[in-house]
Amino acid sequence: MCFGIRGKIFSKGIEISYKWFTFFPADDKISCMKKQVMPAIAPLKGCIEIPSDKSISHRAVIFSSLAKGRSVIKNFSAGADCVSSLNVCRNLGVNINYLDDKTIEVISDGNLKEPSEPLDCGNSGTTMRLMSGILAGQNFNSVLIGDESLSRRPMKRVIEPLSLMGARITANDNKAPLKIEGERLNGILYRSKLASAQVKSCILLAGLYADGVTSYTEPAKSRDHTERMLKAMGADITVDGNTVVISKSKLAPVQITVPGDISSAAFFITAGLIVPESEILLKNVGVNPARTGIIDVVKRMGGSIELLNEREESGEPVADIRVSYSKLKACDISGGDIPRLIDELPVIAVLATQAEGITVVKDSSDLRNKEADRITTVVNALKLMGADIKERTDGFVIKGKTELKGGCELETFHDHRLVMSFYVAGLVSKNPIVIDGFEWSKISFPGFENLMESLGVG
């Protein structure tokens, strides 16, 4: 059920001038939809196909744009973030065409062209951070911009190492817009304090253009889609534990089939575990070991989850996932768990409210630097619903099992993962809830509600 529409202005049309062009961001008006979520009155049953993996889709279109020749990407994500990456590459002179609604071809001469206008990354931090590494090593200047939410997110984590490589990047308080003056780059030996696939990918992509060797070491292994794909495309890259080394390389075109996104599957995994008598089969989901933290946590909680038909497609492990309603017990989530499930922590918080005992999530302070501060927002929302949850500087503590009372309206702060996490919480709530800004789910998962309804929700 949909409630009233209200408009929000996300940018002010402030003039931003640089020496080679001037631009005025247009007023970006987005309608905010309120969605009522009713408690589930029946089990969730069925077999569904999860949408394409965002992380792999981003990398497939961006990396193919750097390869000389024709690449074909099957099952490309329809999410707005990945379309932002596609459009940025088009605006850099790459020929990208849809062969059908899920397949694109990328035709490139291996060289990017100077853009005639700022490159709009929309809401996508992945687009902005990965492209900053590529654009730093070009022989032209560029500007990366984004929406209001993205313009608040920290970019120092990529500006700092890129500057050590010789990049010239100007930003206001280390936030977008990013003015990038193309320079000749030099390789560095960089040890990051943060396990971040976006930062790692940014530096490795800059390393494709840098003289010498670029080495990147992280404290824990983050998702490795970049390393896998660059290797498949012929890059001079090696991996040794948490260290990746790359040298200047040319990429070859490839054909890629993108698997289903485990981060999107997480909402259905959680719903299947906590809605009584549910059983769901999720087909063709990517199960890269750097992304399967949620599966490990579910097993530690005693949840019924199985990987079926395990196989490899386009260099990535894939499986079908079967999940059933379970009596759950609490567990601790910290350290090396975090990089493998950072995006799933909001819905894992919902899961923990239905587990007996005390679940402690720590070492996850980077949640505060997402589309919203996902620690404070998750704690406030679940507390409003009746959960016993306390905020920590680097996570939260949840005491379960708790009946979620609902009967409240939840703000989502333009954050797609909060929207879908709160929707799942609403399924096990005693009373209906209202989600403000439900349309933001389209950022990563345009068909989310329809898939839920196909399982019996509604």
Coordinates of C-alpha atoms in Angstrom, one line a residue:
M1 CA 0.0 0.0 0.0
C2 CA 1.4 3.4 -1.0
F3 CA 1.0 6.6 0.8
G4 CA 1.5 10.2 -0.3
I5 CA 4.4 11.5 -2.4
R6 CA 6.6 14.4 -1.4
G7 CA 9.5 16.0 -3.2
K8 CA 13.0 16.6 -1.9
I9 CA 15.6 18.8 -3.5
F10 CA 19.0 17.1 -3.2
S11 CA 21.3 19.8 -4.8
K12 CA 21.2 23.5 -4.8
G13 CA 22.5 24.4 -8.3
I14 CA 25.7 25.8 -6.8
E15 CA 28.3 27.0 -9.3
I16 CA 31.4 24.9 -9.3
S17 CA 34.2 26.3 -11.5
Y18 CA 37.4 24.7 -12.8
K19 CA 39.9 26.1 -15.2
W20 CA 38.8 24.0 -18.2
F21 CA 35.0 24.1 -17.7
T22 CA 32.2 25.4 -15.5
F23 CA 29.1 23.4 -14.7
F24 CA 25.9 23.8 -12.7
P25 CA 24.4 20.6 -11.1
A26 CA 20.7 20.5 -12.0
D27 CA 18.2 20.4 -9.2
D28 CA 17.6 16.7 -8.6
K29 CA 14.0 16.1 -7.4
I30 CA 13.2 12.6 -6.3
S31 CA 9.7 11.5 -5.2
C32 CA 9.8 9.8 -1.8
M33 CA 7.3 7.0 -1.4
K34 CA 5.9 5.7 1.9
K35 CA 5.3 1.9 1.8
Q36 CA 3.2 0.0 4.4
V37 CA 4.6 -3.5 5.2
M38 CA 2.2 -6.0 6.7
P39 CA 3.3 -8.8 9.0
A40 CA 3.6 -12.1 7.1
I41 CA 0.5 -14.3 7.8
A42 CA 1.8 -17.4 5.9
P43 CA 5.1 -19.1 5.3
L44 CA 7.4 -17.9 2.4
K45 CA 7.6 -20.6 -0.1
G46 CA 9.1 -20.9 -3.6
C47 CA 12.1 -20.8 -5.9
I48 CA 13.4 -17.4 -7.2
E49 CA 16.3 -16.0 -9.2
I50 CA 18.3 -13.3 -7.4
P51 CA 19.3 -10.2 -9.5
S52 CA 22.7 -9.8 -10.9
D53 CA 25.7 -9.1 -8.6
K54 CA 26.3 -5.4 -8.3
S55 CA 30.0 -5.6 -7.6
I56 CA 30.7 -7.9 -10.5
S57 CA 28.5 -5.9 -12.9
H58 CA 30.3 -2.6 -12.0
R59 CA 33.7 -4.2 -12.7
A60 CA 32.6 -6.0 -15.8
V61 CA 31.5 -2.8 -17.6
I62 CA 34.4 -0.6 -16.3
F63 CA 37.2 -3.1 -17.0
S64 CA 35.7 -4.0 -20.4
S65 CA 35.8 -0.3 -21.3
L66 CA 39.6 -0.4 -20.8
A67 CA 40.0 -3.5 -23.1
K68 CA 40.7 -3.2 -26.8
G69 CA 37.9 -5.1 -28.7
R70 CA 34.4 -6.4 -28.0
S71 CA 33.3 -7.7 -24.6
V72 CA 29.9 -9.3 -23.9
I73 CA 28.4 -9.1 -20.4
K74 CA 25.4 -11.4 -19.7
N75 CA 23.0 -10.9 -16.8
F76 CA 24.2 -7.3 -16.3
S77 CA 22.6 -5.6 -13.2
A78 CA 19.6 -3.4 -13.9
G79 CA 20.3 -1.5 -10.6
A80 CA 20.8 2.3 -10.8
D81 CA 24.3 2.1 -9.4
C82 CA 25.6 -0.2 -12.2
V83 CA 23.8 1.9 -14.8
S84 CA 25.8 4.9 -13.4
S85 CA 29.0 3.0 -14.1
L86 CA 27.7 2.2 -17.6
N87 CA 26.9 5.8 -18.3
V88 CA 30.2 7.1 -17.0
C89 CA 32.0 4.8 -19.4
R90 CA 29.8 5.9 -22.3
N91 CA 30.7 9.5 -21.5
L92 CA 34.3 8.6 -21.7
G93 CA 33.9 7.6 -25.3
V94 CA 33.2 3.8 -25.0
N95 CA 30.5 2.3 -27.3
I96 CA 28.1 0.3 -25.0
N97 CA 24.9 -1.3 -26.4
Y98 CA 22.1 -3.4 -24.9
L99 CA 21.7 -6.6 -26.9
D100 CA 18.7 -7.5 -24.7
D101 CA 17.4 -6.3 -21.3
K102 CA 20.2 -8.3 -19.5
T103 CA 23.0 -8.4 -22.0
I104 CA 25.4 -5.6 -23.0
E105 CA 28.3 -5.4 -25.5
V106 CA 31.2 -3.1 -24.8
I107 CA 33.3 -2.0 -27.8
S108 CA 36.4 -0.1 -27.0
D109 CA 39.8 0.8 -28.6
G110 CA 41.3 0.5 -25.2
N111 CA 41.6 4.3 -24.7
L112 CA 39.2 6.6 -22.8
K113 CA 38.4 10.0 -24.2
E114 CA 38.2 13.3 -22.4
P115 CA 34.6 14.0 -21.2
S116 CA 32.8 17.1 -22.3
E117 CA 30.9 17.4 -19.0
P118 CA 31.2 16.1 -15.4
L119 CA 30.9 12.4 -14.9
D120 CA 27.8 11.7 -12.8
C121 CA 28.2 8.7 -10.5
G122 CA 24.7 9.1 -9.1
N123 CA 24.5 7.3 -5.7
S124 CA 27.3 4.8 -6.5
G125 CA 30.4 5.0 -4.3
T126 CA 31.8 2.0 -6.3
T127 CA 31.6 4.0 -9.5
M128 CA 33.3 7.1 -8.0
R129 CA 36.1 5.2 -6.2
L130 CA 37.0 2.8 -9.0
M131 CA 36.8 5.5 -11.7
S132 CA 39.0 7.9 -9.7
G133 CA 41.8 5.3 -9.9
I134 CA 41.4 5.0 -13.7
L135 CA 41.1 8.7 -14.4
A136 CA 44.1 9.6 -12.3
G137 CA 46.3 8.0 -14.9
Q138 CA 44.8 9.4 -18.0
N139 CA 46.2 12.2 -20.2
F140 CA 43.1 14.5 -19.7
N141 CA 41.2 16.2 -16.9
S142 CA 37.9 15.1 -15.5
V143 CA 35.4 15.7 -12.7
L144 CA 33.4 13.1 -10.8
I145 CA 30.1 14.2 -9.2
G146 CA 27.3 12.4 -7.4
D147 CA 24.0 12.9 -5.7
E148 CA 23.6 14.4 -2.3
S149 CA 24.1 11.2 -0.5
L150 CA 27.3 10.3 -2.4
S151 CA 28.6 13.8 -2.0
R152 CA 28.7 13.3 1.8
R153 CA 30.7 10.0 1.6
P154 CA 34.5 10.0 2.4
M155 CA 36.9 10.0 -0.5
K156 CA 40.1 10.6 1.5
R157 CA 40.6 6.8 1.6
V158 CA 41.3 6.8 -2.2
I159 CA 42.6 10.4 -2.6
E160 CA 45.5 9.7 -0.1
P161 CA 47.0 6.6 -1.8
L162 CA 46.4 8.0 -5.3
S163 CA 48.2 11.2 -4.3
L164 CA 51.2 9.1 -3.2
M165 CA 51.2 7.7 -6.8
G166 CA 51.5 11.2 -8.2
A167 CA 47.8 11.8 -8.8
R168 CA 46.4 15.4 -8.6
I169 CA 42.9 15.4 -7.1
T170 CA 41.1 18.4 -5.7
A171 CA 38.1 17.9 -3.4
N172 CA 36.2 19.9 -0.9
D173 CA 36.9 18.4 2.6
N174 CA 37.8 15.1 0.8
K175 CA 34.3 14.7 -0.6
A176 CA 32.9 14.9 -4.1
P177 CA 33.0 16.6 -6.6
L178 CA 36.5 15.2 -7.3
K179 CA 38.5 17.3 -9.8
I180 CA 41.1 14.9 -11.3
E181 CA 44.0 16.2 -13.4
G182 CA 45.4 13.3 -15.3
E183 CA 49.1 12.6 -14.5
R184 CA 51.8 10.1 -15.0
L185 CA 51.6 7.8 -12.1
N186 CA 54.3 5.8 -10.2
G187 CA 53.7 2.4 -8.5
I188 CA 53.7 2.3 -4.6
L189 CA 53.9 -0.2 -1.8
Y190 CA 50.7 0.6 0.1
R191 CA 49.5 -0.9 3.4
S192 CA 45.9 0.0 4.1
K193 CA 44.5 0.3 7.6
L194 CA 41.1 -0.6 6.2
A195 CA 39.8 -3.7 4.5
S196 CA 37.9 -2.2 1.6
A197 CA 37.4 -3.7 -1.9
Q198 CA 36.6 -0.3 -3.3
V199 CA 39.9 1.2 -2.1
K200 CA 41.9 -1.8 -3.2
S201 CA 40.3 -1.8 -6.6
C202 CA 40.9 1.9 -7.0
I203 CA 44.7 1.5 -6.4
L204 CA 45.0 -1.6 -8.5
L205 CA 43.3 0.1 -11.4
A206 CA 45.6 3.1 -11.1
G207 CA 48.4 0.5 -11.1
L208 CA 47.4 -0.5 -14.6
Y209 CA 48.7 2.9 -15.7
A210 CA 51.6 3.4 -13.3
D211 CA 55.3 3.0 -13.9
G212 CA 56.8 0.2 -11.8
V213 CA 55.0 -2.1 -9.5
T214 CA 52.0 -1.3 -7.3
S215 CA 51.5 -3.4 -4.2
Y216 CA 48.4 -3.2 -2.0
T217 CA 48.2 -4.9 1.4
E218 CA 45.0 -4.9 3.6
P219 CA 44.5 -6.0 7.2
A220 CA 41.9 -8.6 6.2
K221 CA 40.9 -10.0 2.8
S222 CA 38.1 -8.0 1.2
R223 CA 36.1 -9.2 -1.8
D224 CA 38.4 -10.2 -4.6
H225 CA 36.2 -9.7 -7.8
T226 CA 38.7 -7.2 -9.1
E227 CA 41.7 -9.5 -8.8
R228 CA 39.8 -12.4 -10.4
M229 CA 38.5 -10.3 -13.3
L230 CA 41.8 -8.5 -14.0
K231 CA 43.6 -11.8 -14.1
A232 CA 41.1 -13.3 -16.5
M233 CA 41.6 -10.2 -18.7
G234 CA 45.3 -10.6 -18.9
A235 CA 46.6 -8.2 -16.3
D236 CA 50.0 -8.7 -14.7
I237 CA 48.7 -9.4 -11.3
T238 CA 49.5 -11.7 -8.4
V239 CA 47.9 -12.4 -5.1
D240 CA 49.7 -13.6 -1.9
G241 CA 47.4 -13.7 1.1
N242 CA 46.2 -10.1 1.8
T243 CA 48.7 -8.6 -0.6
V244 CA 48.0 -7.9 -4.3
V245 CA 50.7 -6.8 -6.7
I246 CA 50.1 -5.4 -10.2
S247 CA 52.2 -3.9 -13.0
K248 CA 51.3 -1.7 -15.9
S249 CA 49.1 -3.9 -18.2
K250 CA 46.8 -3.9 -21.2
L251 CA 43.5 -5.7 -20.8
A252 CA 41.9 -8.2 -23.3
P253 CA 38.1 -8.3 -23.9
V254 CA 36.1 -11.2 -22.4
Q255 CA 32.7 -12.7 -22.2
I256 CA 31.3 -12.6 -18.7
T257 CA 28.1 -14.1 -17.1
V258 CA 27.3 -12.2 -13.9
P259 CA 25.9 -14.4 -11.1
G260 CA 23.2 -13.5 -8.6
D261 CA 24.1 -11.0 -5.9
I262 CA 24.6 -12.6 -2.4
S263 CA 24.0 -9.2 -0.9
S264 CA 20.6 -9.1 -2.4
A265 CA 20.0 -12.8 -1.5
A266 CA 20.7 -11.8 2.1
F267 CA 17.2 -10.3 2.5
F268 CA 15.6 -13.5 1.4
I269 CA 17.9 -15.7 3.4
T270 CA 16.9 -13.7 6.5
A271 CA 13.2 -13.7 5.7
G272 CA 13.3 -17.5 5.1
L273 CA 15.0 -18.1 8.5
I274 CA 12.7 -15.9 10.6
V275 CA 9.2 -16.2 9.0
P276 CA 7.8 -19.4 10.6
E277 CA 7.6 -22.6 8.3
S278 CA 9.2 -20.8 5.4
E279 CA 11.4 -22.6 2.8
I280 CA 13.1 -20.7 -0.1
L281 CA 15.4 -21.8 -2.9
L282 CA 17.6 -19.1 -4.4
K283 CA 19.0 -20.0 -7.8
N284 CA 22.4 -19.0 -9.3
V285 CA 23.9 -17.0 -6.4
G286 CA 27.5 -16.0 -6.4
V287 CA 29.3 -17.6 -3.4
N288 CA 32.7 -16.1 -3.7
P289 CA 34.4 -16.9 -0.3
A290 CA 35.2 -13.2 0.2
R291 CA 31.4 -12.5 0.2
T292 CA 29.9 -15.5 2.1
G293 CA 30.2 -14.2 5.6
I294 CA 26.5 -14.2 6.0
I295 CA 26.3 -17.9 5.2
D296 CA 29.0 -18.6 7.9
V297 CA 27.1 -16.4 10.4
V298 CA 23.8 -18.2 9.7
K299 CA 25.5 -21.6 10.3
R300 CA 27.0 -20.3 13.6
M301 CA 23.5 -19.3 14.6
G302 CA 22.2 -22.7 13.9
G303 CA 20.2 -21.7 10.8
S304 CA 19.2 -24.2 8.1
I305 CA 21.1 -23.2 5.0
E306 CA 22.5 -25.4 2.2
L307 CA 24.6 -24.8 -0.9
L308 CA 23.4 -26.9 -3.8
N309 CA 24.7 -27.4 -7.4
E310 CA 28.0 -25.7 -6.6
R311 CA 30.0 -24.8 -9.8
E312 CA 32.2 -22.1 -11.3
E313 CA 31.0 -19.6 -14.0
S314 CA 33.2 -16.9 -15.5
G315 CA 35.8 -17.4 -12.8
E316 CA 33.4 -17.0 -9.9
P317 CA 31.9 -19.7 -7.7
V318 CA 28.1 -20.1 -8.0
A319 CA 25.5 -22.2 -6.2
D320 CA 21.9 -22.5 -5.4
I321 CA 21.0 -21.7 -1.8
R322 CA 18.2 -23.4 0.2
V323 CA 17.1 -21.8 3.4
S324 CA 14.4 -22.8 5.9
Y325 CA 12.8 -21.4 9.1
S326 CA 15.1 -22.1 12.1
K327 CA 15.3 -21.6 15.8
L328 CA 18.4 -19.3 16.0
K329 CA 21.0 -18.7 18.7
A330 CA 23.1 -15.6 19.1
C331 CA 26.8 -15.3 18.0
D332 CA 29.6 -12.7 17.9
I333 CA 30.5 -11.1 14.6
S334 CA 33.8 -9.3 14.4
G335 CA 37.3 -9.1 13.0
G336 CA 37.8 -11.1 9.7
D337 CA 34.0 -11.6 9.5
I338 CA 33.3 -7.9 8.8
P339 CA 34.8 -7.4 5.3
R340 CA 32.9 -10.6 4.1
L341 CA 29.5 -9.3 5.2
I342 CA 29.8 -5.5 5.7
D343 CA 26.8 -4.8 3.3
E344 CA 24.7 -7.5 5.0
L345 CA 25.0 -6.2 8.6
P346 CA 21.7 -4.2 8.6
V347 CA 19.7 -7.3 7.7
I348 CA 21.8 -9.4 10.0
A349 CA 20.8 -7.0 12.8
V350 CA 17.2 -8.0 12.0
L351 CA 18.1 -11.6 12.0
A352 CA 19.8 -11.2 15.5
T353 CA 16.5 -9.8 17.0
Q354 CA 15.0 -13.3 16.4
A355 CA 18.0 -15.3 17.8
E356 CA 18.1 -16.4 21.4
G357 CA 20.9 -14.8 23.4
I358 CA 23.2 -11.7 22.9
T359 CA 24.6 -11.0 19.5
V360 CA 27.6 -8.6 19.5
V361 CA 28.7 -6.9 16.3
K362 CA 32.0 -5.0 16.5
D363 CA 34.9 -3.8 14.3
S364 CA 32.4 -2.4 11.8
S365 CA 32.8 1.3 12.2
D366 CA 32.9 1.7 8.5
L367 CA 29.2 1.2 8.5
R368 CA 29.0 4.8 9.5
N369 CA 30.4 5.8 6.1
K370 CA 27.8 4.2 3.9
E371 CA 24.8 5.9 2.2
A372 CA 23.7 6.6 5.8
D373 CA 25.3 6.0 9.2
R374 CA 24.1 2.4 9.2
I375 CA 24.9 1.9 12.9
T376 CA 22.9 4.7 14.3
T377 CA 20.0 4.3 11.8
V378 CA 19.7 0.5 12.3
V379 CA 19.8 0.9 16.1
N380 CA 17.2 3.7 16.2
A381 CA 14.8 1.9 13.8
L382 CA 14.9 -1.5 15.4
K383 CA 14.6 0.1 18.9
L384 CA 11.5 2.0 17.7
M385 CA 10.1 -1.4 16.6
G386 CA 10.7 -2.9 20.0
A387 CA 14.1 -4.6 19.7
D388 CA 16.5 -4.7 22.6
I389 CA 19.5 -3.2 20.8
K390 CA 22.3 -0.9 21.9
E391 CA 24.7 1.2 19.9
R392 CA 28.5 0.8 20.0
T393 CA 31.0 3.0 18.4
D394 CA 31.9 0.2 16.0
G395 CA 28.7 -1.8 15.9
F396 CA 25.8 -2.9 18.1
V397 CA 24.6 -5.4 20.7
I398 CA 21.3 -7.1 20.3
K399 CA 19.5 -9.2 22.9
G400 CA 17.0 -11.7 21.5
K401 CA 14.6 -13.3 20.9
T402 CA 12.4 -10.2 20.8
E403 CA 8.9 -9.6 19.5
L404 CA 9.0 -6.7 17.2
K405 CA 5.9 -4.6 17.9
G406 CA 6.0 -2.4 14.8
G407 CA 3.2 0.2 14.5
C408 CA 5.8 2.9 13.5
E409 CA 7.2 4.8 10.6
L410 CA 10.9 4.3 9.7
E411 CA 13.1 6.8 8.0
T412 CA 15.6 5.2 5.5
F413 CA 17.9 8.2 4.7
H414 CA 18.1 7.4 1.0
D415 CA 19.8 4.0 1.8
H416 CA 18.6 1.1 -0.2
R417 CA 19.9 -1.6 2.2
L418 CA 18.0 0.0 5.1
V419 CA 14.8 0.0 3.0
M420 CA 15.0 -3.7 2.4
S421 CA 16.3 -4.6 5.9
F422 CA 13.3 -2.8 7.5
Y423 CA 10.9 -4.5 5.0
V424 CA 12.2 -7.9 6.3
A425 CA 11.8 -6.8 9.9
G426 CA 8.2 -5.8 9.0
L427 CA 7.4 -9.4 8.0
V428 CA 7.9 -10.6 11.6
S429 CA 6.5 -7.5 13.3
K430 CA 3.2 -7.7 15.4
N431 CA 1.8 -4.6 13.7
P432 CA 2.3 -3.0 10.3
I433 CA 5.2 -0.6 9.7
V434 CA 5.6 2.2 7.2
I435 CA 8.9 2.7 5.4
D436 CA 9.6 6.2 4.2
G437 CA 11.6 6.4 1.0
F438 CA 10.8 2.9 -0.2
E439 CA 11.8 3.8 -3.8
W440 CA 15.5 3.8 -2.9
S441 CA 15.4 0.0 -3.0
K442 CA 15.6 0.4 -6.8
I443 CA 19.3 1.6 -6.4
S444 CA 20.4 -2.1 -6.2
F445 CA 17.2 -4.2 -6.4
P446 CA 14.5 -2.9 -8.8
G447 CA 12.3 -6.0 -8.4
F448 CA 12.7 -6.6 -4.7
E449 CA 9.0 -6.2 -3.7
N450 CA 7.8 -8.3 -6.6
L451 CA 10.1 -11.2 -5.7
M452 CA 9.0 -11.0 -2.1
E453 CA 5.3 -11.1 -3.2
S454 CA 6.0 -14.2 -5.4
L455 CA 6.9 -16.1 -2.2
G456 CA 3.6 -15.3 -0.6
V457 CA 4.1 -11.9 0.9
G458 CA 1.1 -9.5 0.6

